[in-house]
Coordinates of C-alpha atoms and ligand atoms in Angstrom, one line a residue:
X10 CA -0.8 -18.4 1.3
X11 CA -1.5 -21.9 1.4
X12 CA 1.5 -22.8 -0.2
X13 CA 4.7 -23.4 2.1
X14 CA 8.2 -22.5 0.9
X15 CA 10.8 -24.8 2.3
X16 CA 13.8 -22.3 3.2
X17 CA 17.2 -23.8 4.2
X18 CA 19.9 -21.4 5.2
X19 CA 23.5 -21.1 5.5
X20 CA 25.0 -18.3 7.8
X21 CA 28.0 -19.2 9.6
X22 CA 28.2 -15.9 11.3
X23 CA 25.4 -16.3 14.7
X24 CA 25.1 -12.5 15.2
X25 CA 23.4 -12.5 11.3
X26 CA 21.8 -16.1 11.2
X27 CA 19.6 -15.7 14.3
X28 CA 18.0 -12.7 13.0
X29 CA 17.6 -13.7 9.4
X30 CA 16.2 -17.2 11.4
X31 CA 13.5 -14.9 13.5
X32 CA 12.5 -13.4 10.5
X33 CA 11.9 -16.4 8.4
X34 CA 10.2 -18.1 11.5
X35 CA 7.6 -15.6 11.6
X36 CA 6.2 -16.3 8.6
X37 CA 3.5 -18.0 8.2
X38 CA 4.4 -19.3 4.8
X39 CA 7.5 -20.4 4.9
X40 CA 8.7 -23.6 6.8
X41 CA 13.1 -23.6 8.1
X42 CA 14.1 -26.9 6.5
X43 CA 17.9 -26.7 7.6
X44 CA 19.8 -24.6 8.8
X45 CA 23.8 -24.6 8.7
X46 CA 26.5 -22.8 9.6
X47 CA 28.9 -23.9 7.7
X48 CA 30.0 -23.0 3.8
X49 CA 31.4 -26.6 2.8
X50 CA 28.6 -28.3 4.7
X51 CA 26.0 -27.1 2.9
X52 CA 25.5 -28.8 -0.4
X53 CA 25.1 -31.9 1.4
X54 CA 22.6 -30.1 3.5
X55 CA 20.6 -29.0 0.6
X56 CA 21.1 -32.5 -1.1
X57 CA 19.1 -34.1 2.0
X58 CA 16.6 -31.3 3.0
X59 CA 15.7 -30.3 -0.8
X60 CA 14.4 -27.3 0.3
X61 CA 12.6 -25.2 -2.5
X62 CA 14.7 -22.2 -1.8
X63 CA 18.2 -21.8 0.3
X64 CA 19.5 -18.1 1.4
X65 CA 22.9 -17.6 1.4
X66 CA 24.6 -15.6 3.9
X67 CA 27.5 -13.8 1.8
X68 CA 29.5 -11.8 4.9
X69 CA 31.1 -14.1 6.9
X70 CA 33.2 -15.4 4.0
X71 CA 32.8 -14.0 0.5
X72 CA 35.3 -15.8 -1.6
X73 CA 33.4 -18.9 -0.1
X74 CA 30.1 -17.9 -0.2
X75 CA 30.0 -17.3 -4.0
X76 CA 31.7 -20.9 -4.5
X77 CA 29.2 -22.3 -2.8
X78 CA 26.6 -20.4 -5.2
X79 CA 28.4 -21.7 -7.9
X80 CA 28.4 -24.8 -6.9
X81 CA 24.6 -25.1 -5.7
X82 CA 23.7 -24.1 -9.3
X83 CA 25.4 -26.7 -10.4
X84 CA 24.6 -29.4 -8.4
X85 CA 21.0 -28.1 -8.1
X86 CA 20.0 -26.6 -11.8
X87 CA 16.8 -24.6 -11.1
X88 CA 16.8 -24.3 -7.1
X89 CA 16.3 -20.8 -6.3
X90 CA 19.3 -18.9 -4.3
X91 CA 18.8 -15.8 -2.6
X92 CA 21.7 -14.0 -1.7
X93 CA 22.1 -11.9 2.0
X94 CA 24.8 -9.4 2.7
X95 CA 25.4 -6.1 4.2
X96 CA 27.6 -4.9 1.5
X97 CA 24.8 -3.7 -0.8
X98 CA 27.3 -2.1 -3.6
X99 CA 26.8 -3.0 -7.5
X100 CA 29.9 -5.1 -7.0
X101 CA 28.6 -7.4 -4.5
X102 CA 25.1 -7.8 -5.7
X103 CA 26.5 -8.3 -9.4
X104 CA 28.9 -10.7 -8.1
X105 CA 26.2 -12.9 -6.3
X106 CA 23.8 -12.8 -9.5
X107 CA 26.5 -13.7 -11.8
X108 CA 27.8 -16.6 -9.5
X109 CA 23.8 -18.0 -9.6
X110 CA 22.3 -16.4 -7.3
X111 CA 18.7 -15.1 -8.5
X112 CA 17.8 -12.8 -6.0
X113 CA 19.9 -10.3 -3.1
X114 CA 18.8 -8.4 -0.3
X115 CA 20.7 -6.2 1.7
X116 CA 21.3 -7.0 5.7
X117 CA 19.8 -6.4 8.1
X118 CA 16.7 -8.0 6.1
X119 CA 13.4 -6.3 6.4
X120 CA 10.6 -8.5 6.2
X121 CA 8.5 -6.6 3.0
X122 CA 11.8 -7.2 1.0
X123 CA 12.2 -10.7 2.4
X124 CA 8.0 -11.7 1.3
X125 CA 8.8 -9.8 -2.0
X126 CA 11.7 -11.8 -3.1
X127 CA 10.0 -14.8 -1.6
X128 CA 6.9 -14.0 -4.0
X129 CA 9.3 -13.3 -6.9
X130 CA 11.0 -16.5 -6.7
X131 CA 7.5 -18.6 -6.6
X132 CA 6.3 -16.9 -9.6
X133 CA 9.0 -17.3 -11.5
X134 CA 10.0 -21.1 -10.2
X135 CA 9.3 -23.3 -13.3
X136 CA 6.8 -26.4 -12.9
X137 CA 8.1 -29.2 -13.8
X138 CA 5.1 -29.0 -16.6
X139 CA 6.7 -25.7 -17.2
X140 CA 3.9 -23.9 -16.3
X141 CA 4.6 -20.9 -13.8
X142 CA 3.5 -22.9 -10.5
X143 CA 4.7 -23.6 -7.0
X144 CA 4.8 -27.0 -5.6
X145 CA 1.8 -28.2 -7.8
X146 CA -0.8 -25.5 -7.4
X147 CA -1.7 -22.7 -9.6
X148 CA 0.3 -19.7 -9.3
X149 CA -0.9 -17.0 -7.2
X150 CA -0.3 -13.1 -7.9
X151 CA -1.7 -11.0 -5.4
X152 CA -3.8 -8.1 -6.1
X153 CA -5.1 -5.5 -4.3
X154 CA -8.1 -3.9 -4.8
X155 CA -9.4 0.2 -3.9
X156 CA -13.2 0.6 -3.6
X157 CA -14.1 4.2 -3.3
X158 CA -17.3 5.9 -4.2
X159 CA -18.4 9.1 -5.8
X160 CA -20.5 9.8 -3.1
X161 CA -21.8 8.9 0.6
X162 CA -23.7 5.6 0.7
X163 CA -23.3 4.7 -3.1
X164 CA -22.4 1.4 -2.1
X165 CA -18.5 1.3 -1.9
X166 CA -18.9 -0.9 1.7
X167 CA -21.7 -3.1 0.2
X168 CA -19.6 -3.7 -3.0
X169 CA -16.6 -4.3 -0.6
X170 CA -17.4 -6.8 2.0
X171 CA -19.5 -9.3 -1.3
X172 CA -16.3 -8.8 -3.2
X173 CA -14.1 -9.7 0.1
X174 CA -16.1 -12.7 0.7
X175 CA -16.9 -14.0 -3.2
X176 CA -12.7 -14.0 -4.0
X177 CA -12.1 -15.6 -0.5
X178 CA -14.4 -18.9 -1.8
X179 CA -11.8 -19.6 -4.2
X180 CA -9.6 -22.2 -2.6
X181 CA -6.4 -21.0 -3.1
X182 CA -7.2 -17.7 -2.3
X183 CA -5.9 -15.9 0.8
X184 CA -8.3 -12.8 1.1
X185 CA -8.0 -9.4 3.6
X186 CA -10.5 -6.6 3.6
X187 CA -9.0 -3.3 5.1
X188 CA -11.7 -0.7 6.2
X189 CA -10.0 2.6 5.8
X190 CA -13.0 4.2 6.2
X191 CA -11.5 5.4 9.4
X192 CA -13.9 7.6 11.5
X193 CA -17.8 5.6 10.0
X194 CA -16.3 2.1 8.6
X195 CA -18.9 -0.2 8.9
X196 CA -17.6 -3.5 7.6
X197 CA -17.4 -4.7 10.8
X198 CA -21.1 -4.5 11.3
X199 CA -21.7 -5.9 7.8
X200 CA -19.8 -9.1 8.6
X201 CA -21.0 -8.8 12.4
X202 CA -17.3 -9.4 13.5
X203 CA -16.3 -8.2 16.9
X204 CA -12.6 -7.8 16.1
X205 CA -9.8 -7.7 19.4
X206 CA -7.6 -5.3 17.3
X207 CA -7.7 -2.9 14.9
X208 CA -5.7 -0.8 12.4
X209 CA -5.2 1.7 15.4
X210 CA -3.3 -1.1 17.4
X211 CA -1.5 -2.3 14.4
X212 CA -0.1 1.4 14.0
X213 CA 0.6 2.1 17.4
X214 CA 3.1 -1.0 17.4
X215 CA 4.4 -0.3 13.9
X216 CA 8.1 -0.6 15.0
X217 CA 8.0 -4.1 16.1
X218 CA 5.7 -4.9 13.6
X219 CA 6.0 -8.7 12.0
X220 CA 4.2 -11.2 10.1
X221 CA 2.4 -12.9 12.9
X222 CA 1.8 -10.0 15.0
X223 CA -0.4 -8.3 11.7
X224 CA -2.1 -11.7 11.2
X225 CA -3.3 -12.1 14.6
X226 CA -4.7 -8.7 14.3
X227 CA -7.0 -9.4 11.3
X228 CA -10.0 -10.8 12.5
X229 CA -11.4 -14.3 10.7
X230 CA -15.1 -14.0 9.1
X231 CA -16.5 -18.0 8.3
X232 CA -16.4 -17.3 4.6
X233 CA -12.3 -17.1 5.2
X234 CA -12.2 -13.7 4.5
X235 CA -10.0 -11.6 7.1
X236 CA -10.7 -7.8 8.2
X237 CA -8.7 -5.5 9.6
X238 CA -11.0 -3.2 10.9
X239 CA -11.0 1.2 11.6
X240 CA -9.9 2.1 15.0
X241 CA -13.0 1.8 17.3
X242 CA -11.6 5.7 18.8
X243 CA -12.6 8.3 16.6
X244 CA -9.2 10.5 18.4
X245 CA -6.8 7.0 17.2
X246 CA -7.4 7.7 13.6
X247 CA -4.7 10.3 14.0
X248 CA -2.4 7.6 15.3
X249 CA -2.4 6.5 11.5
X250 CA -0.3 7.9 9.3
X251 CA 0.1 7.2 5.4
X252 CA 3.9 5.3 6.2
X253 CA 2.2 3.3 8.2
X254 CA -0.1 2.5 6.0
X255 CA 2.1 1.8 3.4
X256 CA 4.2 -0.6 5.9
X257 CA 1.3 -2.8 6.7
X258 CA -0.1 -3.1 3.1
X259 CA 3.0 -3.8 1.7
X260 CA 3.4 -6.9 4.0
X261 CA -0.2 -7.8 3.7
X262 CA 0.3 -7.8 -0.1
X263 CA 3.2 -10.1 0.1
X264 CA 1.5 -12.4 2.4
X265 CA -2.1 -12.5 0.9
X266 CA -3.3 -13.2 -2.4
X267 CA -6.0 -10.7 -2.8
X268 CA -6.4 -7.1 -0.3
X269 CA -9.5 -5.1 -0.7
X270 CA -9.4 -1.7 0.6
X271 CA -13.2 0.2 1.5
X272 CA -12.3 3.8 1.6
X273 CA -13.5 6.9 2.4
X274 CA -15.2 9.5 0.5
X275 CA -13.1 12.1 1.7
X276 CA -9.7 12.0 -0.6
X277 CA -7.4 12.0 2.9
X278 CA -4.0 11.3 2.8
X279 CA -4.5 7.6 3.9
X280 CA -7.0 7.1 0.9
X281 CA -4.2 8.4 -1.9
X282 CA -2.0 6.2 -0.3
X283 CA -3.9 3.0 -0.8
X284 CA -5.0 4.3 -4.2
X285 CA -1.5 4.2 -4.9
X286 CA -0.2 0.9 -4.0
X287 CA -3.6 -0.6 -5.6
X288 CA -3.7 -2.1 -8.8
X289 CA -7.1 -1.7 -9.3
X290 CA -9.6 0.8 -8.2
X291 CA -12.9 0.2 -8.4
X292 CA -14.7 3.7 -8.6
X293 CA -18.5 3.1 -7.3
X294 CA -21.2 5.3 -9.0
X295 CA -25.0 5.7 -9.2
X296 CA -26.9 6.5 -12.0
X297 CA -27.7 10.1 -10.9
X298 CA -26.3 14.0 -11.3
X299 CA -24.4 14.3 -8.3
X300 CA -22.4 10.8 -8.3
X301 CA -21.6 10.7 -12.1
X302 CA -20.5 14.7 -11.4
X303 CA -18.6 13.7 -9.0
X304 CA -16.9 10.5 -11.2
X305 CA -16.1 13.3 -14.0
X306 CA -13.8 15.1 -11.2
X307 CA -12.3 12.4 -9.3
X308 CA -11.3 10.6 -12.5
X309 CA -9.5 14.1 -13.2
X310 CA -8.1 14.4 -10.1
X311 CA -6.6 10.8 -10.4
X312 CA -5.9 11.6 -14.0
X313 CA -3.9 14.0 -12.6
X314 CA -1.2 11.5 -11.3
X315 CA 1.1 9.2 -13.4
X316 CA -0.8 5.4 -13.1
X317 CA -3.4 6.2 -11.5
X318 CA -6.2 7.4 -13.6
X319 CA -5.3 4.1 -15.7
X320 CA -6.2 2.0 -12.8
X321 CA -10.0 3.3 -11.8
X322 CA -12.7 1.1 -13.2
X323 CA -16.4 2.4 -12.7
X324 CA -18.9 0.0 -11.2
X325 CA -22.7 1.4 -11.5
X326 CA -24.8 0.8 -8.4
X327 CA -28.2 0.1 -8.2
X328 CA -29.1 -0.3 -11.8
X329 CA -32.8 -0.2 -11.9
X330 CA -33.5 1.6 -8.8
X331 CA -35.5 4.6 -10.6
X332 CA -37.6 5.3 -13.6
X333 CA -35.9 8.3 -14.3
X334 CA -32.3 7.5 -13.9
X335 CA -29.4 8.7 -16.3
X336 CA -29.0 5.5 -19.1
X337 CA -26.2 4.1 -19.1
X338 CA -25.0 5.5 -22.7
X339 CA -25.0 8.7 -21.2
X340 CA -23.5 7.7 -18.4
X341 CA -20.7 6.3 -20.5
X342 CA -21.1 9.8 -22.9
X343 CA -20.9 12.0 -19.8
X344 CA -17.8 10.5 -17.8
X345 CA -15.4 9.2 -21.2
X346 CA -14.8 6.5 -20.0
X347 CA -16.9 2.6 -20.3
X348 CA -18.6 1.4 -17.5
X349 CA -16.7 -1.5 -16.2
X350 CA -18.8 -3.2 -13.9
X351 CA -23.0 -2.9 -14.0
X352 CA -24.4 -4.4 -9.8
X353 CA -28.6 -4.4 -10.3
X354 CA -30.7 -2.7 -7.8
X355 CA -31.8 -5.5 -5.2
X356 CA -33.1 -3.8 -1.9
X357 CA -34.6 -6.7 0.0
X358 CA -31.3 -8.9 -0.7
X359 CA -28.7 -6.1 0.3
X360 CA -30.6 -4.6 3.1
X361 CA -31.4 -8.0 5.0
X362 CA -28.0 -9.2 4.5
X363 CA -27.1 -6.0 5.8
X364 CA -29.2 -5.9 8.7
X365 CA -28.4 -9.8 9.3
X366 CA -24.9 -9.3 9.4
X367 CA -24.1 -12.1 6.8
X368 CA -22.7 -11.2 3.2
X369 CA -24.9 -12.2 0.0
X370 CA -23.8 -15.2 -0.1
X371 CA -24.8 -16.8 2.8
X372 CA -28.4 -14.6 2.7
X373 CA -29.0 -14.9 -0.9
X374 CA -26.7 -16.8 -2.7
X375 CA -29.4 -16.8 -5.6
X376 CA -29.9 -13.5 -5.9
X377 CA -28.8 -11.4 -9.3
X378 CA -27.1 -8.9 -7.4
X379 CA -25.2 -12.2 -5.6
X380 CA -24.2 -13.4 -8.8
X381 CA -23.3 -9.9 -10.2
X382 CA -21.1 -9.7 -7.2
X383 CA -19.8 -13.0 -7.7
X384 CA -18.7 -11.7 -11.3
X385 CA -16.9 -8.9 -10.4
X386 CA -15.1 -10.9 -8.5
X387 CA -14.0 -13.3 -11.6
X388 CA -13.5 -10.2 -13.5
X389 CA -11.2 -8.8 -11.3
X390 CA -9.7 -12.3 -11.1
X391 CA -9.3 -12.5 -15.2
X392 CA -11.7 -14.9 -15.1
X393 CA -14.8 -12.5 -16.5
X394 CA -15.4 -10.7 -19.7
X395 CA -12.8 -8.2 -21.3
X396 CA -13.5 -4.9 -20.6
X397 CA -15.1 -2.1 -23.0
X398 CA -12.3 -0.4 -24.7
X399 CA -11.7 3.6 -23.3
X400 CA -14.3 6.3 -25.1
X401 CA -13.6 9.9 -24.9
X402 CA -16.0 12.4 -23.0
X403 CA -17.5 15.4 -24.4
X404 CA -17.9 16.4 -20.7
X405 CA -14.6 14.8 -19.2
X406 CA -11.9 18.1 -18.7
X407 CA -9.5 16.3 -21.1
Ligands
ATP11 N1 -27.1 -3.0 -5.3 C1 -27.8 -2.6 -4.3 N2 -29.2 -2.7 -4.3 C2 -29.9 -2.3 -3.3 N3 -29.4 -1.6 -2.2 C3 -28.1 -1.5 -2.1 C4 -27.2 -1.9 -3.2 N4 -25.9 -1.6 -2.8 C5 -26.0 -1.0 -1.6 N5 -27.3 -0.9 -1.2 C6 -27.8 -0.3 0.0 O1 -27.3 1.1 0.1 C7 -27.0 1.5 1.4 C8 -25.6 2.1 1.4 O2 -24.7 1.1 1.1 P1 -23.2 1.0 1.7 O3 -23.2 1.2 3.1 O4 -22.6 -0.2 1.1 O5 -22.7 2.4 1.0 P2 -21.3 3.2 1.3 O6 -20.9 3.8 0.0 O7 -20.3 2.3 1.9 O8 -21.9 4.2 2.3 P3 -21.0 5.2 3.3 O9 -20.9 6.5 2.5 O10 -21.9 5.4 4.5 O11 -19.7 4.5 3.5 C9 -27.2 0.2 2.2 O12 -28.4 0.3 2.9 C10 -27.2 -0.9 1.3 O13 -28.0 -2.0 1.7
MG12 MG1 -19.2 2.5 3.7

């Protein structure tokens, strides 16, 4: 994020403030205004650091910790308090929310939490306008983004990488591709990135994993868009298991606006697991038998599981590569469900970016399939078209 939240904390106890001070320090977004370590100090300190958030340490002194709540509301209407403390109980938490505090997380901290109530806090911080912003800029949300195809080279890394790259123009966006494609990924190659580290290295060191450690292992492309490529061992993809996977997307979530995820075509347990904590998934057909087949039973299989069905919007492929190809009524007829997204056939644009190494929009920023591309992207953002409303299927196994 490019925004920086201004922290200042209040922990007299230094066996709980150091730690809670590491953790905040690793983040990238956040910036210690003060730290103290002392309960009647502290409103002063606020009062000459004006931090945009302070964290309140509840254990050393209770009775005095939710005074000094009280009396930061007070003095400070609207400054967001987060509450710290090992006593997790309904008591304790209720008793810090009702004294002003608006969010509490349980000690020791761990970092997803810590990001999450960051996040919640900056969204829900009131501009002085009154509209929901942080510190002047628009408000970010992340959102995180599932490419998978109905079938091998459809598209899905194609679609992927353009995506990656159009969302990561936007200024205030903060944009990481994730190839889980893990034994034939190829968004390396697409981007030509030679990354240091991988996802492999990232789950081997999964126990001390933090902020900065998973930022220095995505690697930088020039259009700002980061990748965090497969493991270049085909025998580490068994290092990576689906907790794993879940650890580093939910603090890549909290720490960048938008994640895309390519995926395989092979329904493993790593691909459920990032269909799962996506909000959108962005199911990649062709106008042939086999693909739109194929969309019919995925979109049953997914169907099949609460949320996710809802989330899957098809994007056709290569519309206009053949004479014959299925229209795209009977496309629409056949799987129950609207086409979301058309991306036109353009050989001589994908495949020399391809081959080049350079995403559309550096190759052929012109091209229609660029500015397709380019929409999808808004789309996605809520910046594009509504989409069709849901048909039912004469084919579909509903
Ligand atoms: N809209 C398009 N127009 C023309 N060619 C395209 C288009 N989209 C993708 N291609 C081409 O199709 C081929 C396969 O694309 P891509 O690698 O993105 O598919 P994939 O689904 O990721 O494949 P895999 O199953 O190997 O992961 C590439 O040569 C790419 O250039
Ligand atoms: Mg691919």
């Amino acid at each position: 994020m490019k925004d920086v939240q201004r922290i200042a904390i209040v922990d007299p106890s230094d066996s709980t403030r150091e730690p809670l001070r590491n953790l905040l320090l690793g983040v990238e977004s956040i910036w210690l205004e003060a730290e103290c370590s002392r309960y009647e100090f502290f409103s002063d300190v606020a009062r000459q650091s004006s931090p945009d958030i302070v964290v309140v340490s509840l254990d050393a002194d209770h009775a005095k910790a939710l005074q000094l709540i009280q009396q930061l509301t007070l003095d400070f209407p609207g400054l967001p308090i987060l509450a710290v403390s090992a006593r997790g109980d309904g008591q304790s938490i209720l008793q810090a929310l009702r004294a002003g505090a608006k969010e509490f997380l349980t000690a020791p901290v761990v970092l997803e939490e810590l990001l999450l109530a960051l996040q919640r806090l900056r969204v829900n911080r009131p501009a002085p306008d009154g509209s929901a912003s942080f510190n002047g800029s628009p408000r970010v949300d992340s959102l995180v983004v599932a490419v998978v195809g109905s079938r091998g080279g459809v598209g899905c890394t194609s679609l992927a990488v353009n995506l990656g790259c159009n969302l990561a123009q936007e200024g205030q966006h903060n944009v990481a591709l994730i190839d889980l494609d893990l034994a034939l990924g190829d968004a390396d190659v697409a981007l030509d990135l030679i990354p240091d580290y991988t996802l492999a290295d990232v789950a081997m060191n999964i126990d001390r994993l933090d902020m900065t450690f998973l930022r220095r292992s995505l690697c930088r492309h020039e259009t700002g868009l980061s990748l965090l490529p497969h493991p270049v061992q085909m025998e580490d993809i068994a290092l990576i298991h689906e907790d794993h996977l879940q650890r580093v997307i939910g603090l890549l979530r909290a720490s960048y606006s938008h994640l895309i995820f390519d995926l395989s075509k092979r329904f493993t347990p790593t691909d459920l697991t990032a269909m799962r904590m996506s909000d959108v998934i962005l199911l990649v057909a062709q106008l042939e038998l086999t693909s739109l087949r194929n969309v019919v039973r995925m979109l049953h299989t997914l169907g099949n599981e609460d949320g996710l069905g809802d989330k899957v919007k098809v994007v056709v492929n290569r519309v206009g590569s053949e004479d014959g190809e299925i229209t795209l009524k009977k496309a629409e007829e056949t799987i129950g469900k609207p086409i979301y997204w058309q991306v036109p056939n353009d050989f001589k644009a994908m495949l020399g970016a391809r081959n080049a190494g350079v995403p559309l929009l550096t190759h052929a920023p012109k091209s229609k399939v660029q500015q397709s591309l380019l929409g999808l992207a808004n789309s996605l953002c809520g910046k594009g078209p509504e989409p069709k409303k849901e048909r039912r299927s004469f084919f579909s196994f509903k």
